[in-house]
Amino acid sequence: MSKLILTVDDSASMRMLLKTSLTAQGYRIESANDGQHGLERMHEVQPDLLITDINMPKMDGFELIEAVRAEGQFRGLPILVLSTEFSDEKKQRARSAGATGWITKPFEATKLGAAIRRVCP
Amino acid sequence: MSDELDEIQAIFFEECTEGLAAAEQGLSAMQTGDISAETIAGVFRAVHSIKGGAGAFGHADLTAFAHRFENVLDEVRGGKIAPTPGVIKVMLSSFDVLADHVETAKGLAPRPNDAAALAALEKVLADKGVVEDGGAPAAAAPAAAPAPVAAAPAEDDFGFMPVAFSLDDFDAPAGPAASVASWTIRFKPSRAALANASEPMLLIRELETLGATVESVDVSDVPPLRDLDPEDAYFTWLLSMPGDVPRNDIDDCFDFVAPDSLIEITRNEVEAPAPAFEPIPAPSLDLEPPAEDLIPFVPVTASIEDLTAQVQQVVADLAATPMTPTPAPVMPTESAAPKQANEASQTIRVDLSKLDLLLNLVGELVIRNSILADRLSPADRQRVELPELARLTRQIQDNVMSLRAQPIKQAFSRVPRMLRDLSVETGKQIELETVGETTEVDKGVIEKIGDPLTHMIRNAADHGLESTEERIAAGKSPVGTIKLSAEQKGARIFVRVQDNGRGINRERVKAKAIEKGIISADAVLSNEEIDQLICAPGFSTAETISNISGRGVGMDVVRSNVEALGGRVEIHSVPGEGTTFTMILPLTLAILDGMIVRLASQRFVLPLAHVLETVQPEPGQVKRTSPDTEVIDMRGEYVPVKRTTEIFGLNDDRLIEDSLVVIVESEHGKVGLVVDTIDDRREVVIKSLDQNLHPIRGLGGATILGDGSIALILDIEALVASANRYTPKGLAA
């Protein structure tokens, strides 16, 4: 069975881009449209990897990651954050929230795949 | 692909429109004094999203402008720039320019002149918001400021602009020294990195693909067991890396785990300290040449070689299709070119007929495997490593199968649109719920379920769901729900169309069936049997032929389509609560794990997925409960017994005590099938019967056995279903 990825982004076009790109690379994709929705879907979907945007209404990406990490069952889950830029400060913020790594938007399909393979066998 | 991207881009433009509206609303609110954090964050988010999407679709001007705008908004959001009326005014005029940029990106307008707005934004940033309230932003930016901005379009501070490949420092050591130079890397992941689910082995593997070798792992930090913290890291890896690998590439591998992990990268210019590795000889696969008398069936072996050669040929053809190399440890040299080649697309498009040919050949290979297994003694099988060959064949087969698997979403994708149209046509409010659309199914199956699915959905919307008034009168939500789901259970795919409508009106269905002569007037039918009548040929209950599902095609066509795929349709209905139609489809159309049994001296294949156990009945264990019903006592559970021979009209005068009973299970429950003997368990390649013969219920196809003879494959689902219910016209009719 191919790996299941939950993508969380408030932009439908970004969700579709991720889905198109990742489906083509053999992943199965489920998605959610904000942090809160993402947290709910986590339990339902039980993904192998979580990819989340940072800036979202209701609950932002960092809050989502912290909430996910706080749950014992998701402690070993690889998590990637998406953003248009990653300063050292932002990387540190992502790390302290519990992110495993990051992907800079806009992404090329190969870069995206490489980042995923870096955290998810 | 480009169509798909165009579609997504259209959605992005819709989002831009929404984002611009949200930003405008927020800015207007700010203008009238609402400078709450929430309002400011809303504006920021809208502009930020536009920037993100624009970048993805390559609208550089829009991205660049949105980025500058966002910078100011970020400072306002962070409290570093006060949202004075002057600043808000700059933002409002920037908003107008942003909207113009969106129009340009859509191709509807020429590129706007954004120099004045950019200058005003830069000035706000530079002055930290000290803008004369009276000064119009456009006027505040005379000739001087725009120049540098326009000249250097953003490359400098854009983290997401393509990063120019760097050739500085260590990247490309020239001259002969390069061949001996190397990197030494020490790496110990931090506890924090592990807590964030970083997997050191993935990192090591990535370094290895760049050419690194692990020299040693220092385990001296590992404490005694009682002090060992399972969540901490104790290993330190020491790796060596060829010197021509750019430092940036190595650093990049560590991006996620820096800075708190121990990472030391040192360069050894002259001496390569790599230890001499003993080349490990590849394990020899050569077999002892077998003695002639042990393997007398040379033709079979030869045909395996043949097949292997053919498979190799197809695989070679596939590889010959223009594609990029797999990410093998290709070492980037002095230019960026090989690196780019390495990063290009990792997917290839393949003509489906090539996959089909491959699948067919692998099927034949499976059969040859069976033949070999048949002809060799157990000792010889081991001797020629037949189990290994079988395992490899199985892996090839699984892989080829997965190449053909596609998410069932493709079949589901046209449903939402169809339901919107149906909603308009019927005046019913319909909500669609989709579950499991990522379930993967053989492409052939997906292509063929489109029509049955369409008809099932139409049927549910038209007949299943009540009108809004009826629903309200029945105390239900005015909005009807149709749930479309797919799931895989064992080797079967279950596709369900479930409505929460009125359920099947059994009185009417039965009356209609009698009227149409499908059943006799005095037939006694269970609820389930009545429901199944909907799929009987020539049946249609709609009192008035509706525009939607009454087009001369009934559910019987759905059933025959699904059965042609080796599947079945099931109907489950609860009056007042709704109806569920389930298509049960095979995961693959090609191969089956089966038990070979004998019935009246003919051989049949029982799909192993359905077999629970086998019993030799004791005298008295099989009891007759009615003139034509027998049951077998299985540890207190009574399971109906079916004499399989009767089903196909074969002569069988054996006593049940001389036979074996195979207990099989399906969705319909358990049944004991009486067989003479059980010969073997084996994988068989399904050969379809319906191209040559009329479909026979109870038979799922045929196969070629190891000795070259033909055996029929039993369709357990249909057999059990028929054993457990009355069938109006008998099974084999």
PDB file of C-alpha atoms in Angstrom, chain B residues 144-293:
ATOM      1  CA  ALA B 144      14.436  58.452  -7.315  1.00  0.00           C
ATOM      2  CA  ALA B 145      12.952  55.530  -5.434  1.00  0.00           C
ATOM      3  CA  PRO B 146      11.450  53.309  -8.144  1.00  0.00           C
ATOM      4  CA  ALA B 147      14.697  52.762  -9.956  1.00  0.00           C
ATOM      5  CA  PRO B 148      16.461  50.292  -7.653  1.00  0.00           C
ATOM      6  CA  VAL B 149      13.283  48.351  -7.044  1.00  0.00           C
ATOM      7  CA  ALA B 150      12.563  47.920 -10.702  1.00  0.00           C
ATOM      8  CA  ALA B 151      16.160  47.147 -11.457  1.00  0.00           C
ATOM      9  CA  ALA B 152      16.500  44.311  -8.984  1.00  0.00           C
ATOM     10  CA  PRO B 153      13.284  42.414  -9.109  1.00  0.00           C
ATOM     11  CA  ALA B 154      13.357  40.833  -5.771  1.00  0.00           C
ATOM     12  CA  GLU B 155      15.911  38.087  -6.239  1.00  0.00           C
ATOM     13  CA  ASP B 156      17.791  39.265  -3.198  1.00  0.00           C
ATOM     14  CA  ASP B 157      15.343  38.687  -0.400  1.00  0.00           C
ATOM     15  CA  PHE B 158      13.080  36.068  -1.907  1.00  0.00           C
ATOM     16  CA  GLY B 159      13.632  32.790  -0.183  1.00  0.00           C
ATOM     17  CA  PHE B 160      11.541  31.085  -2.812  1.00  0.00           C
ATOM     18  CA  MET B 161      13.120  32.410  -5.952  1.00  0.00           C
ATOM     19  CA  PRO B 162      15.222  29.868  -7.812  1.00  0.00           C
ATOM     20  CA  VAL B 163      18.562  29.798  -6.084  1.00  0.00           C
ATOM     21  CA  ALA B 164      21.429  30.305  -8.502  1.00  0.00           C
ATOM     22  CA  PHE B 165      23.780  27.377  -8.414  1.00  0.00           C
ATOM     23  CA  SER B 166      26.827  28.370  -6.443  1.00  0.00           C
ATOM     24  CA  LEU B 167      30.305  27.567  -7.609  1.00  0.00           C
ATOM     25  CA  ASP B 168      32.215  29.274  -4.862  1.00  0.00           C
ATOM     26  CA  ASP B 169      34.689  27.952  -2.313  1.00  0.00           C
ATOM     27  CA  PHE B 170      34.926  24.220  -2.206  1.00  0.00           C
ATOM     28  CA  ASP B 171      32.359  23.413  -4.773  1.00  0.00           C
ATOM     29  CA  ALA B 172      34.485  22.538  -7.722  1.00  0.00           C
ATOM     30  CA  PRO B 173      38.041  21.915  -6.784  1.00  0.00           C
ATOM     31  CA  ALA B 174      39.900  21.916 -10.063  1.00  0.00           C
ATOM     32  CA  GLY B 175      42.869  19.838 -11.032  1.00  0.00           C
ATOM     33  CA  PRO B 176      44.043  16.381 -10.070  1.00  0.00           C
ATOM     34  CA  ALA B 177      43.693  17.088  -6.333  1.00  0.00           C
ATOM     35  CA  ALA B 178      39.954  16.671  -6.741  1.00  0.00           C
ATOM     36  CA  SER B 179      40.226  12.961  -7.177  1.00  0.00           C
ATOM     37  CA  VAL B 180      41.876  12.390  -3.839  1.00  0.00           C
ATOM     38  CA  ALA B 181      40.177  15.076  -1.808  1.00  0.00           C
ATOM     39  CA  SER B 182      37.348  13.934   0.394  1.00  0.00           C
ATOM     40  CA  TRP B 183      34.981  15.014   3.096  1.00  0.00           C
ATOM     41  CA  THR B 184      34.816  13.494   6.525  1.00  0.00           C
ATOM     42  CA  ILE B 185      31.451  13.815   8.186  1.00  0.00           C
ATOM     43  CA  ARG B 186      30.660  13.184  11.836  1.00  0.00           C
ATOM     44  CA  PHE B 187      27.013  13.131  12.702  1.00  0.00           C
ATOM     45  CA  LYS B 188      25.133  12.549  15.907  1.00  0.00           C
ATOM     46  CA  PRO B 189      21.452  13.435  15.799  1.00  0.00           C
ATOM     47  CA  SER B 190      20.076  15.450  18.672  1.00  0.00           C
ATOM     48  CA  ARG B 191      17.391  14.202  20.986  1.00  0.00           C
ATOM     49  CA  ALA B 192      15.192  17.052  19.737  1.00  0.00           C
ATOM     50  CA  ALA B 193      15.580  15.931  16.125  1.00  0.00           C
ATOM     51  CA  LEU B 194      14.537  12.402  17.062  1.00  0.00           C
ATOM     52  CA  ALA B 195      11.567  13.767  18.996  1.00  0.00           C
ATOM     53  CA  ASN B 196      10.481  15.500  15.785  1.00  0.00           C
ATOM     54  CA  ALA B 197      10.461  12.139  14.024  1.00  0.00           C
ATOM     55  CA  SER B 198      13.700  12.631  12.151  1.00  0.00           C
ATOM     56  CA  GLU B 199      14.988   9.273  11.031  1.00  0.00           C
ATOM     57  CA  PRO B 200      18.819   9.188  11.054  1.00  0.00           C
ATOM     58  CA  MET B 201      18.919   6.192   8.721  1.00  0.00           C
ATOM     59  CA  LEU B 202      17.050   8.125   6.011  1.00  0.00           C
ATOM     60  CA  LEU B 203      19.617  10.856   6.307  1.00  0.00           C
ATOM     61  CA  ILE B 204      22.494   8.387   6.107  1.00  0.00           C
ATOM     62  CA  ARG B 205      20.861   6.849   3.061  1.00  0.00           C
ATOM     63  CA  GLU B 206      20.543  10.256   1.414  1.00  0.00           C
ATOM     64  CA  LEU B 207      24.215  10.925   2.069  1.00  0.00           C
ATOM     65  CA  GLU B 208      24.969   7.530   0.578  1.00  0.00           C
ATOM     66  CA  THR B 209      23.147   8.441  -2.608  1.00  0.00           C
ATOM     67  CA  LEU B 210      25.514  11.414  -2.855  1.00  0.00           C
ATOM     68  CA  GLY B 211      28.377   8.947  -2.672  1.00  0.00           C
ATOM     69  CA  ALA B 212      29.101   8.736   1.041  1.00  0.00           C
ATOM     70  CA  THR B 213      30.155   5.552   2.781  1.00  0.00           C
ATOM     71  CA  VAL B 214      29.712   4.877   6.470  1.00  0.00           C
ATOM     72  CA  GLU B 215      33.145   4.255   7.917  1.00  0.00           C
ATOM     73  CA  SER B 216      32.199   3.532  11.455  1.00  0.00           C
ATOM     74  CA  VAL B 217      29.539   4.036  14.047  1.00  0.00           C
ATOM     75  CA  ASP B 218      30.729   5.145  17.434  1.00  0.00           C
ATOM     76  CA  VAL B 219      28.636   3.445  20.084  1.00  0.00           C
ATOM     77  CA  SER B 220      30.788   4.424  23.054  1.00  0.00           C
ATOM     78  CA  ASP B 221      28.117   6.845  24.264  1.00  0.00           C
ATOM     79  CA  VAL B 222      25.576   4.076  24.717  1.00  0.00           C
ATOM     80  CA  PRO B 223      24.990   3.856  28.464  1.00  0.00           C
ATOM     81  CA  PRO B 224      24.269   0.695  30.478  1.00  0.00           C
ATOM     82  CA  LEU B 225      20.815  -0.616  29.806  1.00  0.00           C
ATOM     83  CA  ARG B 226      19.287   0.679  33.012  1.00  0.00           C
ATOM     84  CA  ASP B 227      20.366   4.230  32.171  1.00  0.00           C
ATOM     85  CA  LEU B 228      19.352   4.019  28.550  1.00  0.00           C
ATOM     86  CA  ASP B 229      16.731   6.514  27.470  1.00  0.00           C
ATOM     87  CA  PRO B 230      14.924   5.005  24.491  1.00  0.00           C
ATOM     88  CA  GLU B 231      14.153   8.449  23.133  1.00  0.00           C
ATOM     89  CA  ASP B 232      17.692   9.722  23.146  1.00  0.00           C
ATOM     90  CA  ALA B 233      20.383   9.301  20.506  1.00  0.00           C
ATOM     91  CA  TYR B 234      23.673   7.668  21.362  1.00  0.00           C
ATOM     92  CA  PHE B 235      25.242   6.727  18.050  1.00  0.00           C
ATOM     93  CA  THR B 236      27.746   8.882  16.227  1.00  0.00           C
ATOM     94  CA  TRP B 237      28.206   8.113  12.569  1.00  0.00           C
ATOM     95  CA  LEU B 238      31.468   8.689  10.769  1.00  0.00           C
ATOM     96  CA  LEU B 239      31.160   8.941   7.014  1.00  0.00           C
ATOM     97  CA  SER B 240      33.460   9.741   4.158  1.00  0.00           C
ATOM     98  CA  MET B 241      32.318  11.499   1.026  1.00  0.00           C
ATOM     99  CA  PRO B 242      34.134  12.037  -2.267  1.00  0.00           C
ATOM    100  CA  GLY B 243      35.640  15.505  -2.423  1.00  0.00           C
ATOM    101  CA  ASP B 244      33.881  16.513  -5.624  1.00  0.00           C
ATOM    102  CA  VAL B 245      30.505  16.613  -3.895  1.00  0.00           C
ATOM    103  CA  PRO B 246      29.679  20.281  -3.295  1.00  0.00           C
ATOM    104  CA  ARG B 247      29.619  21.313   0.339  1.00  0.00           C
ATOM    105  CA  ASN B 248      26.180  22.860  -0.207  1.00  0.00           C
ATOM    106  CA  ASP B 249      24.724  19.493  -1.140  1.00  0.00           C
ATOM    107  CA  ILE B 250      26.052  17.944   2.042  1.00  0.00           C
ATOM    108  CA  ASP B 251      24.783  20.807   4.180  1.00  0.00           C
ATOM    109  CA  ASP B 252      21.440  20.521   2.491  1.00  0.00           C
ATOM    110  CA  CYS B 253      21.075  16.923   3.685  1.00  0.00           C
ATOM    111  CA  PHE B 254      21.419  18.138   7.256  1.00  0.00           C
ATOM    112  CA  ASP B 255      18.993  21.035   6.823  1.00  0.00           C
ATOM    113  CA  PHE B 256      16.227  19.439   8.885  1.00  0.00           C
ATOM    114  CA  VAL B 257      18.388  18.283  11.777  1.00  0.00           C
ATOM    115  CA  ALA B 258      20.742  21.249  12.117  1.00  0.00           C
ATOM    116  CA  PRO B 259      21.632  23.142  14.279  1.00  0.00           C
ATOM    117  CA  ASP B 260      21.290  21.236  17.513  1.00  0.00           C
ATOM    118  CA  SER B 261      22.647  17.933  16.188  1.00  0.00           C
ATOM    119  CA  LEU B 262      26.369  17.288  16.120  1.00  0.00           C
ATOM    120  CA  ILE B 263      27.463  17.806  12.534  1.00  0.00           C
ATOM    121  CA  GLU B 264      31.129  18.160  11.699  1.00  0.00           C
ATOM    122  CA  ILE B 265      32.182  18.331   8.091  1.00  0.00           C
ATOM    123  CA  THR B 266      35.880  18.546   7.396  1.00  0.00           C
ATOM    124  CA  ARG B 267      37.748  18.504   4.148  1.00  0.00           C
ATOM    125  CA  ASN B 268      40.783  16.329   3.541  1.00  0.00           C
ATOM    126  CA  GLU B 269      42.623  17.844   0.629  1.00  0.00           C
ATOM    127  CA  VAL B 270      45.387  15.391  -0.097  1.00  0.00           C
ATOM    128  CA  GLU B 271      44.921  12.056   1.434  1.00  0.00           C
ATOM    129  CA  ALA B 272      41.810  10.057   1.071  1.00  0.00           C
ATOM    130  CA  PRO B 273      41.432   8.268   4.378  1.00  0.00           C
ATOM    131  CA  ALA B 274      38.861   5.887   3.061  1.00  0.00           C
ATOM    132  CA  PRO B 275      39.699   2.453   4.335  1.00  0.00           C
ATOM    133  CA  ALA B 276      40.239  -0.182   1.751  1.00  0.00           C
ATOM    134  CA  PHE B 277      36.998  -2.051   1.515  1.00  0.00           C
ATOM    135  CA  GLU B 278      37.211  -5.677   0.709  1.00  0.00           C
ATOM    136  CA  PRO B 279      35.013  -6.055  -2.306  1.00  0.00           C
ATOM    137  CA  ILE B 280      32.282  -8.399  -1.173  1.00  0.00           C
ATOM    138  CA  PRO B 281      31.576 -10.900  -3.894  1.00  0.00           C
ATOM    139  CA  ALA B 282      27.976 -10.942  -4.968  1.00  0.00           C
ATOM    140  CA  PRO B 283      26.314 -14.126  -3.773  1.00  0.00           C
ATOM    141  CA  SER B 284      26.472 -16.577  -6.568  1.00  0.00           C
ATOM    142  CA  LEU B 285      23.143 -17.494  -8.057  1.00  0.00           C
ATOM    143  CA  ASP B 286      24.534 -20.280 -10.146  1.00  0.00           C
ATOM    144  CA  LEU B 287      22.968 -23.597  -9.484  1.00  0.00           C
ATOM    145  CA  GLU B 288      24.820 -26.809  -9.591  1.00  0.00           C
ATOM    146  CA  PRO B 289      24.097 -28.149 -12.995  1.00  0.00           C
ATOM    147  CA  PRO B 290      21.385 -30.630 -12.134  1.00  0.00           C
ATOM    148  CA  ALA B 291      21.798 -34.215 -13.123  1.00  0.00           C
ATOM    149  CA  GLU B 292      19.863 -35.044 -16.230  1.00  0.00           C
ATOM    150  CA  ASP B 293      17.737 -37.704 -14.556  1.00  0.00           C
TER     151      ASP B 293
END
